[in-house]
Tab-separated table of C-alpha atoms in Angstrom:
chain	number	residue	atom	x	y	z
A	1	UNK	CA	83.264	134.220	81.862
A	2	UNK	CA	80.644	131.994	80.272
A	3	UNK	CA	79.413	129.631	83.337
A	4	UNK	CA	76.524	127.502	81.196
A	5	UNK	CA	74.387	127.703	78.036
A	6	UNK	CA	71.125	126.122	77.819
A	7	UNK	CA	68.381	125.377	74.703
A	8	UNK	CA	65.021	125.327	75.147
A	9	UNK	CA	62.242	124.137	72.842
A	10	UNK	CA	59.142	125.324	73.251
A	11	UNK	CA	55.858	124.146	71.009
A	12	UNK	CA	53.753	127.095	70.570
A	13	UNK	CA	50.030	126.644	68.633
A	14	UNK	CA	49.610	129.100	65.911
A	15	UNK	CA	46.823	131.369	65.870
A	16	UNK	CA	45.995	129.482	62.081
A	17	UNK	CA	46.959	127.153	60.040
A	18	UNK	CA	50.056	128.676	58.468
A	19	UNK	CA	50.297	127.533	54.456
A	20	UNK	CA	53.901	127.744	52.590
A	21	UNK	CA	55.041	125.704	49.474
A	22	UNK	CA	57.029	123.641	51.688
A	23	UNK	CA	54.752	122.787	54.823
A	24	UNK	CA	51.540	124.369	56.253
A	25	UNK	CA	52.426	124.981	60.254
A	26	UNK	CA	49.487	124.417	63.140
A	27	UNK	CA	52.388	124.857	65.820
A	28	UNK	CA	55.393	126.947	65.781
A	29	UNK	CA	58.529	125.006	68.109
A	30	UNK	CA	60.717	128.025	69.574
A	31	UNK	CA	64.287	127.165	69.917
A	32	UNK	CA	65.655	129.759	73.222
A	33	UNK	CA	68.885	129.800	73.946
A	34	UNK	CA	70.252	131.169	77.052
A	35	UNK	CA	73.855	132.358	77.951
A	36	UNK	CA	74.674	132.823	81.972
A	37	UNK	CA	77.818	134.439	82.761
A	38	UNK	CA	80.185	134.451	85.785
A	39	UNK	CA	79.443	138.005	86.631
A	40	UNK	CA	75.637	137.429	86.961
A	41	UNK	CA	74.557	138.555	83.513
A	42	UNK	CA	72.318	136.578	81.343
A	43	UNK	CA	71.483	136.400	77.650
A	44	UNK	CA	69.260	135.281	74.976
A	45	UNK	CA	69.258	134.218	71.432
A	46	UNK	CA	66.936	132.710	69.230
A	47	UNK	CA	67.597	129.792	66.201
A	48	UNK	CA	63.822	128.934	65.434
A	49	UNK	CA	63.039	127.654	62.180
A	50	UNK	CA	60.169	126.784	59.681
A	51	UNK	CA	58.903	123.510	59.274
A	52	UNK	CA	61.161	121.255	60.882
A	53	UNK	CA	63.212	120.210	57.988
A	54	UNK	CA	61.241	121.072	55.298
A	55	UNK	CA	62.222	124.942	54.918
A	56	UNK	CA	66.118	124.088	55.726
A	57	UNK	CA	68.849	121.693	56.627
A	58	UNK	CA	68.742	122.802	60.417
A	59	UNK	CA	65.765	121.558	62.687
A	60	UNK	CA	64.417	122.392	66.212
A	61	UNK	CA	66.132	118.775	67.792
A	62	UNK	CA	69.175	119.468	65.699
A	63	UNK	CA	70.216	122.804	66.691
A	64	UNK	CA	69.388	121.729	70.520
A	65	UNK	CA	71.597	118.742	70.327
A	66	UNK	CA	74.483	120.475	68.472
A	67	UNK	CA	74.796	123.042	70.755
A	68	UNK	CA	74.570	120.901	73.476
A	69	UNK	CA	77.164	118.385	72.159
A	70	UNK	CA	79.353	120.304	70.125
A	71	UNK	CA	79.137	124.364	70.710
A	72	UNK	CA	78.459	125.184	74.000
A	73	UNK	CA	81.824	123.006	75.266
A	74	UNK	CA	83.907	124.882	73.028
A	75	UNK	CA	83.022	128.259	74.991
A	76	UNK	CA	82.414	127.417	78.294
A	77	UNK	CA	84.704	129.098	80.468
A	78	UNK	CA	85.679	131.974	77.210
A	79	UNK	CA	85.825	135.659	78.523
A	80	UNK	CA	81.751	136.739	77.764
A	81	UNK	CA	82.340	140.235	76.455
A	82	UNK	CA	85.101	138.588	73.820
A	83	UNK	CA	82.154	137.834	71.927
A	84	UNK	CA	84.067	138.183	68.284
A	85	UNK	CA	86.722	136.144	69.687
A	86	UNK	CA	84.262	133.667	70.732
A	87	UNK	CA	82.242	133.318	67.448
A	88	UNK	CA	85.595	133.504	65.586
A	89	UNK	CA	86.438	130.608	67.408
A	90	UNK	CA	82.730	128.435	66.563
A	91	UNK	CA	83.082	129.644	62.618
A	92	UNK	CA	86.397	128.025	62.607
A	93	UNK	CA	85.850	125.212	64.230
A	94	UNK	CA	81.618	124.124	63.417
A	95	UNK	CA	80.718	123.864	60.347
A	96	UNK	CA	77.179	125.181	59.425
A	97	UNK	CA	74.976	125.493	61.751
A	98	UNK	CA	73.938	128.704	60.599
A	99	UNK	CA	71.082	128.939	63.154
A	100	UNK	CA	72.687	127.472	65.899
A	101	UNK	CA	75.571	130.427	65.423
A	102	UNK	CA	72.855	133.264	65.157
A	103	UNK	CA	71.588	132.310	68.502
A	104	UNK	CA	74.925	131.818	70.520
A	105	UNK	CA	75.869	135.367	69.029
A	106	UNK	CA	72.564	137.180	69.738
A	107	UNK	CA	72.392	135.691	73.409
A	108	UNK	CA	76.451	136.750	74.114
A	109	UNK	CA	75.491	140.461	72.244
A	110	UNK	CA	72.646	140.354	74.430
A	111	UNK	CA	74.360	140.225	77.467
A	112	UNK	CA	77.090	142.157	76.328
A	113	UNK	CA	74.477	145.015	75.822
A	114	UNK	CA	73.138	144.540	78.873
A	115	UNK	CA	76.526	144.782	80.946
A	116	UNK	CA	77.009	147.924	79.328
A	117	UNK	CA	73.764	149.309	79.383
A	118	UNK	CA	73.273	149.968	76.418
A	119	UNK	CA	70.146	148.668	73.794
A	120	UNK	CA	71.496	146.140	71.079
A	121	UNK	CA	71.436	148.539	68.499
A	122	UNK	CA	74.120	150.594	69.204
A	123	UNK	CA	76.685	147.443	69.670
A	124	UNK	CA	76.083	146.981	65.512
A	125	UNK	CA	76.319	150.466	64.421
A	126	UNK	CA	73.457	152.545	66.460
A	127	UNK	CA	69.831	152.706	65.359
A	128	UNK	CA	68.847	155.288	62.596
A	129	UNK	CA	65.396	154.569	63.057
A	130	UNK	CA	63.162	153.435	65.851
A	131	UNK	CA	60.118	151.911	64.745
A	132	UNK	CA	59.999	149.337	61.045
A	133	UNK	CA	57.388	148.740	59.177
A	134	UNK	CA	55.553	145.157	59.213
A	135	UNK	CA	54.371	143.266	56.552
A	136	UNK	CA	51.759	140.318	57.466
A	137	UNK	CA	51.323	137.433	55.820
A	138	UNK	CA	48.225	136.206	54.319
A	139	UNK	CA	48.426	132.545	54.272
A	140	UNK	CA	45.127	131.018	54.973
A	141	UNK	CA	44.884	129.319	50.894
A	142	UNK	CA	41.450	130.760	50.856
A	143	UNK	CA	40.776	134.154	49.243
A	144	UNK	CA	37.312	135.284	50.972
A	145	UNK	CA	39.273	134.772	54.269
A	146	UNK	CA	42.613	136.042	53.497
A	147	UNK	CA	40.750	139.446	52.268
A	148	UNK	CA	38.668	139.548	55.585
A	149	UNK	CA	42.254	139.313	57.244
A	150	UNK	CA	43.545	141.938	55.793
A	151	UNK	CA	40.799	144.183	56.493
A	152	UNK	CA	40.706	143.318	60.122
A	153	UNK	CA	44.643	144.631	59.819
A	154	UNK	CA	43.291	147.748	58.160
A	155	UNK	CA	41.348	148.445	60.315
A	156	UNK	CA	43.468	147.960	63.549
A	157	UNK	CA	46.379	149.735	61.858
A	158	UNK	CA	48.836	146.892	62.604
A	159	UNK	CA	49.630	146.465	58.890
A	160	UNK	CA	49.350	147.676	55.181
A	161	UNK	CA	51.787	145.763	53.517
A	162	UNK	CA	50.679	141.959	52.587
A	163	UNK	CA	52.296	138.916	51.347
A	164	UNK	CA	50.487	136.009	50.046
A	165	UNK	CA	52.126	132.750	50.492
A	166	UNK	CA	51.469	130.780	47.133
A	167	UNK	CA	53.453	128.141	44.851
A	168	UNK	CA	51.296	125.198	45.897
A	169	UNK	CA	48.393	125.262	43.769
A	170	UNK	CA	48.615	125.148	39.912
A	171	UNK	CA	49.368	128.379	38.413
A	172	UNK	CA	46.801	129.845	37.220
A	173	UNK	CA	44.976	129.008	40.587
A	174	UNK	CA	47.571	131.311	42.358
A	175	UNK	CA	47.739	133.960	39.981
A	176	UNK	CA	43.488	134.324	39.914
A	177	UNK	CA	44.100	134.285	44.243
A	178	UNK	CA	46.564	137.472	43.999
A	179	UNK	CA	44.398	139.426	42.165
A	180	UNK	CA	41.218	138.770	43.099
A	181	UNK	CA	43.179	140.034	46.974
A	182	UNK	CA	44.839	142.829	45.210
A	183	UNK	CA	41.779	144.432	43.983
A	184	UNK	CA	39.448	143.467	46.530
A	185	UNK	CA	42.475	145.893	48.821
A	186	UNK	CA	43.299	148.611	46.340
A	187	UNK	CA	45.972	150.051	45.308
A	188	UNK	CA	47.085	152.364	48.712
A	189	UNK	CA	47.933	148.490	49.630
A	190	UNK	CA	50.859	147.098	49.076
A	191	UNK	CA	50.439	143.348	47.900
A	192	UNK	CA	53.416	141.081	47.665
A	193	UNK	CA	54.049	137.201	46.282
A	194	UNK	CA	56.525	134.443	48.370
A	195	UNK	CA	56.533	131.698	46.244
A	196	UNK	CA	59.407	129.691	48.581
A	197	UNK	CA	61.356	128.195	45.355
A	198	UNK	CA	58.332	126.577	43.928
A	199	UNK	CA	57.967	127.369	40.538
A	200	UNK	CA	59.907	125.977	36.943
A	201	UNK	CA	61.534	129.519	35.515
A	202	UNK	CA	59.107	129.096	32.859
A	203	UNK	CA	55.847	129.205	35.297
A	204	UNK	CA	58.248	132.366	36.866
A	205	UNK	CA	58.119	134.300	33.548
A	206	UNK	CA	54.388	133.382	33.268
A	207	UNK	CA	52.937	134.301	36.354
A	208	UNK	CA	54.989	137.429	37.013
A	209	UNK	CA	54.169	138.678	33.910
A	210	UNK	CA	50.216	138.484	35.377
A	211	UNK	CA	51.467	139.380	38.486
A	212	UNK	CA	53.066	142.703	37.717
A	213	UNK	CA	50.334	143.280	35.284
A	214	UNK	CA	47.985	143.262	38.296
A	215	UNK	CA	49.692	145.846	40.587
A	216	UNK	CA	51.744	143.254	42.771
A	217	UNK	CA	54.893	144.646	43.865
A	218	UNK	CA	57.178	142.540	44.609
A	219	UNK	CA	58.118	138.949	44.021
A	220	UNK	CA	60.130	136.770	46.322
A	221	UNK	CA	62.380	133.841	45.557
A	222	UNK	CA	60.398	132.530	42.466
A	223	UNK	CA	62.856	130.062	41.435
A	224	UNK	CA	64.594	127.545	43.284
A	225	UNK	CA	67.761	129.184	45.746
A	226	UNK	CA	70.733	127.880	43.731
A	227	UNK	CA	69.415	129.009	40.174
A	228	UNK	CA	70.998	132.044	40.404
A	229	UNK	CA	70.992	132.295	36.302
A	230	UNK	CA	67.160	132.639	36.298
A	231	UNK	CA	66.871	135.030	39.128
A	232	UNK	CA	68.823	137.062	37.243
A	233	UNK	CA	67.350	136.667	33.885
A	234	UNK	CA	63.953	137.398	35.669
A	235	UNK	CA	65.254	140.525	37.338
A	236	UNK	CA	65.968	142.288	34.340
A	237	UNK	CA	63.151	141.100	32.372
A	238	UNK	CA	60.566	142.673	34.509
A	239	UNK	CA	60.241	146.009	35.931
A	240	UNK	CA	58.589	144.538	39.108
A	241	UNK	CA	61.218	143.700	42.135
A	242	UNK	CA	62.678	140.797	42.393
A	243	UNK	CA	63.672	139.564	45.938
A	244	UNK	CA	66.036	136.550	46.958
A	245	UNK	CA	65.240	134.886	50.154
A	246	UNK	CA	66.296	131.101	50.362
A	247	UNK	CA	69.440	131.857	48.462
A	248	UNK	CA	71.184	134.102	50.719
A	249	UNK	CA	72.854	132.105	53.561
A	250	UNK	CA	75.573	135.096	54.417
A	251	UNK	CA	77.311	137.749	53.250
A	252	UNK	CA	79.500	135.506	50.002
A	253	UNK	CA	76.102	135.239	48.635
A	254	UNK	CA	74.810	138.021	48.873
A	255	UNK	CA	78.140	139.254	46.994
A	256	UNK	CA	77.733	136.541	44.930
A	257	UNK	CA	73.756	138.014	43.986
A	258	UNK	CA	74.503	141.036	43.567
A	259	UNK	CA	77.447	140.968	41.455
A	260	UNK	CA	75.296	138.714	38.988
A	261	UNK	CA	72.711	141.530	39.244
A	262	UNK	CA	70.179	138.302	39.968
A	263	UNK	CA	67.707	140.515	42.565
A	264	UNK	CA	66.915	143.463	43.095
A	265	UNK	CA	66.300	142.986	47.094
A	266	UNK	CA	67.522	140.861	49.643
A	267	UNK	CA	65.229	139.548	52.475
A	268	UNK	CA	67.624	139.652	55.563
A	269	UNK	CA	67.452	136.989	58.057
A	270	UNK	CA	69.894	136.696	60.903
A	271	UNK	CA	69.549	133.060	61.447
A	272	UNK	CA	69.825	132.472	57.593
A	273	UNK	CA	72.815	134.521	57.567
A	274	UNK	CA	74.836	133.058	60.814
A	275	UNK	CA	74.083	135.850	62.969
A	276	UNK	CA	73.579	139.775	63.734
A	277	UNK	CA	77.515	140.218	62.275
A	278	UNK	CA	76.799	138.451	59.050
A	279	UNK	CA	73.621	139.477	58.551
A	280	UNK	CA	75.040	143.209	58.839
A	281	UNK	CA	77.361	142.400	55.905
A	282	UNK	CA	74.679	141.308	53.344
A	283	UNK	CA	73.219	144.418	54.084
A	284	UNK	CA	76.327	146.052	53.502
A	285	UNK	CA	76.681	144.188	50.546
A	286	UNK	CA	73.422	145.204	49.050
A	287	UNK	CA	73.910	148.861	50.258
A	288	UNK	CA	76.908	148.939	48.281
A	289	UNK	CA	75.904	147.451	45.251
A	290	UNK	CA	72.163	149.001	45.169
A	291	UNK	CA	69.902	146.451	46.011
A	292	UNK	CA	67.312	147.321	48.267
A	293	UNK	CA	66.370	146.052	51.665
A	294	UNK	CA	63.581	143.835	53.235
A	295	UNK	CA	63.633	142.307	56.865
A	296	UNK	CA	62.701	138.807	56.768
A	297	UNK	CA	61.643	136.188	59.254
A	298	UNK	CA	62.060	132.836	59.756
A	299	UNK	CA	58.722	133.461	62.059
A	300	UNK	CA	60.601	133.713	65.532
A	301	UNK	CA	59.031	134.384	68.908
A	302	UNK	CA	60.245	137.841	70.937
A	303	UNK	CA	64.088	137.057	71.104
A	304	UNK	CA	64.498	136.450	67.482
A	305	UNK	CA	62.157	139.687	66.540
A	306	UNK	CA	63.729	141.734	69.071
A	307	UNK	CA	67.260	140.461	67.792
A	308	UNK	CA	66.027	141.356	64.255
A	309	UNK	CA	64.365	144.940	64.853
A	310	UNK	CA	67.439	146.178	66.732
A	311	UNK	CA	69.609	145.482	63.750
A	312	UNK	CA	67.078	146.218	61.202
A	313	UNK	CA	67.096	149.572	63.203
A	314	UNK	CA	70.745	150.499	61.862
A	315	UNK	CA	70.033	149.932	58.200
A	316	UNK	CA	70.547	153.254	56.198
A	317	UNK	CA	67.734	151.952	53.653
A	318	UNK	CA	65.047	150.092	54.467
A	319	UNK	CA	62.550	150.713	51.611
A	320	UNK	CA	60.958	147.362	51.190
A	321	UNK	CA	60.245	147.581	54.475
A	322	UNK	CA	60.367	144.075	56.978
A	323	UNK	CA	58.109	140.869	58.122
A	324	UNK	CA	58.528	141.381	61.618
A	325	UNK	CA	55.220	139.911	62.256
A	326	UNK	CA	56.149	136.530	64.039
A	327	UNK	CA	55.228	137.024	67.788
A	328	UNK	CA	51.986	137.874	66.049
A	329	UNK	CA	51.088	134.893	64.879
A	330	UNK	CA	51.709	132.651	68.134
A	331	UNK	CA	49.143	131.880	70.126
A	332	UNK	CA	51.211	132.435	74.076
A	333	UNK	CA	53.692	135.262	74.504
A	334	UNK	CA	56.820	134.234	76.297
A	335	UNK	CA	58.200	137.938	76.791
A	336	UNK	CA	56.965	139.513	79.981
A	337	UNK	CA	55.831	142.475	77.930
A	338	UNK	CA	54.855	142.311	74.569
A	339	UNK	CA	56.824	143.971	71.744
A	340	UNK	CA	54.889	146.737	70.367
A	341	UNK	CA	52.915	147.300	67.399
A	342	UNK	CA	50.974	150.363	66.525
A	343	UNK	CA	50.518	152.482	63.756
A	344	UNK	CA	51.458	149.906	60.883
A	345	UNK	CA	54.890	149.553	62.694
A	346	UNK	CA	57.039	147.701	65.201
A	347	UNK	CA	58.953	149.921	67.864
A	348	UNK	CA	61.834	148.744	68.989
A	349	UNK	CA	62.780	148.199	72.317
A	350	UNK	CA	64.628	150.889	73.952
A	351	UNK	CA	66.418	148.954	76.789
A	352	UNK	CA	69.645	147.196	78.009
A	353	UNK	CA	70.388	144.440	75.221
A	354	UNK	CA	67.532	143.204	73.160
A	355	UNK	CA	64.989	145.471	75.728
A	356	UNK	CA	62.665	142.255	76.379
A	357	UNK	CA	62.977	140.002	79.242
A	358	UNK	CA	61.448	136.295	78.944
A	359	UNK	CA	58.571	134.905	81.304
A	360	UNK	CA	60.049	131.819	83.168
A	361	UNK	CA	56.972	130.697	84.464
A	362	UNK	CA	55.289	130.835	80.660
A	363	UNK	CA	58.684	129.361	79.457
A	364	UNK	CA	58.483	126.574	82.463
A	365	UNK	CA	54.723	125.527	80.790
A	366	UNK	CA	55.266	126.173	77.017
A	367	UNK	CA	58.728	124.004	77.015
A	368	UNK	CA	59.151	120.543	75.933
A	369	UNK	CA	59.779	118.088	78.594
C-alpha cells in the first residue's frame, strides 16, 4: 500500500554558467520525489526541469504543490505494485502535469523493482545494452573556452560527442561559433546544434545550410515546437538530421511527427513524455516508423539519469546516441555513489530498481527549507 509521498526541492549550483535560448542557469533546483510503502519499500522519481518557467509550462514550486495538493491524495492508500492501475487512475483524472506524472511513475517502478529484485530495466522490456553513450554540452557562449572544454573531455574520455547550445546571438554570430569549434575538434568529433525553438524558418534554412556545409551533424528543434510544417519542410530539404525536442510531449506526437515525416530523430525525455511508459511508446513510435533515436535530458540529478539510462538501456536503436550528462554538471552529488562514466559512456546501474540510493544527510543540507 502507498503510506506517504513526499517532494523535495533541492537548489544545486552549477559547475558554470549554463547558456540556452531560453535562460542561462547558475543553479540547477532538483525536484525528488519519494514514494514509502506499507511493506517498508521506498522509491524515487525525479520531475526536474529547466529554467523555472522559461523552458516549459511546469516549474520546480508547481510540480511540488500539485503533487502535494492534488496527486499524492488520489493514491494514498492504492495497492503499490498496481502501479498501471495507479497512473491509469492520475492520467484520467490530472490533467498535464507531464513532469509531475514521470516522477510518481519512476518512484512507484522504482520500488516495484526493488520489491522484486530486479534492476528497472527489465520491468520496461529488459536492457539490450549496458552502458550509452554521452553527449556534453558546450554552453559557455564563448568559443576559446568551449574548445578548451571539449578538449579537457577528450582527454579524460568522458565524451566525444558535443552540442553547442546557440539561438541567442544573431545568426551569423552562431554559425561563425560552430565552426570555428568544429574545426578547431576535427572531424573524429561529433559536433551537434540545439537551437531550443529560436530561430524564424527562414534563419533555419540559412544557417543549416552553413551548418551542414561545415560537418555538423545534427540539428535539434530549429523551429519553434508547434511548427510542425517547417520541421518537415527542413527535414527533407537537407541531408543533415533533423531532431525534434520541444515538440514531443508523448507518444500522439511523436505519431503525429513521424507520420508528417517532420524529423528524422526524436530526443526522448521521460519527464517531457509523462513518464518511463510513455516515453517507451515514442520510441516505439519512431522505431516503427524509422526515425532514429537520441536520449535527451531535461538536466536531472541521479534519479532522473538513472530513470533515463535504465530505459534508454532497452532501446533496440540508439544511434544518435543520448545527453545523459546532467549529474555532471552539478556541483554536489546527492546519490551515495556516483553513477559512472568512463570510456565516453554511462553504465548503468546494475541493482534493485533504479541501482542508486540517495544521501539523506546531503539531501537534509542541499533541500530548500
Amino acid at each position: 500500500m502507498i503510506q506517504n509521498i513526499e517532494v523535495i526541492l533541492a537548489d544545486v549550483p552549477t559547475i558554470r554558467p549554463h547558456k540556452l535560448s531560453v535562460a542561462t542557469m547558475n543553479t540547477q533546483t532538483l525536484v525528488l520525489v519519494r514514494v514509502v510503502c506499507a511493506d517498508g519499500v521506498e522509491g524515487w522519481g525525479e520531475a526536474t526541469t529547466i529554467g523555472g518557467l522559461n523552458y516549459g509550462e511546469e516549474s520546480p514550486e508547481s510540480i511540488k504543490v500539485n503533487i502535494d495538493t492534488h496527486i499524492a491524495p488520489l493514491l494514498i492508500g492504492m495497492e503499490a505494485s498496481q502501479v498501471a492501475k495507479a497512473m491509469a487512475k492520475i492520467r484520467k483524472i490530472i490533467q498535464g502535469n507531464r513532469f509531475a506524472k514521470c516522477a510518481i511513475e519512476t518512484a512507484l517502478l522504482d520500488a516495484q523493482a526493488r520489491r522484486l529484485g530486479i534492476p528497472l530495466s527489465e520491468l520496461l522490456g529488459g536492457r539490450v545494452r549496458d552502458a550509452l553513450p554521452v553527449a556534453w554540452t558546450l554552453a559557455s557562449g564563448y568559443t576559446a573556452k568551449d574548445i578548451a572544454e571539449a578538449e579537457t573531455m577528450l582527454e579524460k574520455r568522458r565524451h566525444r560527442i558535443f552540442k553547442l547550445k546557440i539561438g541567442a546571438r544573431p545568426l551569423a554570430e552562431d554559425v561563425k561559433h560552430v565552426l570555428a569549434i568544429k574545426k578547431a575538434l576535427g572531424d573524429a568529433v561529433s559536433v551537434r546544434v540545439d537551437v531550443n525553438q529560436a530561430w524564424s524558418e527562414l534563419e533555419a534554412v540559412q544557417g543549416i545550410a552553413a551548418l551542414e556545409a561545415g560537418g555538423v551533424d545534427l540539428i535539434e528543434q530549429p523551429v519553434r515546437a508547434e511548427n510542425m510544417a517547417a520541421m518537415a519542410r527542413l527535414a527533407q530539404r537537407y541531408a543533415v538530421s533533423i531532431m525534434a525536442d520541444e515538440a514531443l510531449h508523448g507518444p500522439q506526437d511523436a505519431l503525429a511527427f513521424a507520420n508528417a515525416s517532420a524529423a528524422d530523430v526524436f530526443a526522448v525525455k521521460i519527464t517531457q513524455s509523462g513518464g518511463l511508459i510513455p516515453a517507451a511508446q515514442v520510441a516505439t513510435v519512431a522505431q516503427l516508423s524509422g526515425v532514429s533515436l537520441y536520449g535527451g535530458t531535461m538536466l536531472e540529478g541521479g534519479i532522473g539519469t538513472a530513470a533515463s539510462a535504465h530505459l534508454f538501456s532497452t532501446f533496440a536503436d540508439l544511434s544518435a546516441g543520448t545527453e545523459l550528462f546532467g549529474p555532471l554538471l552539478l556541483t554536489e552529488e546527492v546519490l551515495q555513489t556516483p553513477l559512472v562514466y568512463k570510456d565516453f559512456m554511462l553504465h548503468v546501474p546494475t541493482g534493485p530498481g533504479l541501482g542508486v540510493d540517495i544521501d539523506m544527510d546531503k539531501l537534509a543540507r542541499l533541500r530548500r527549507k
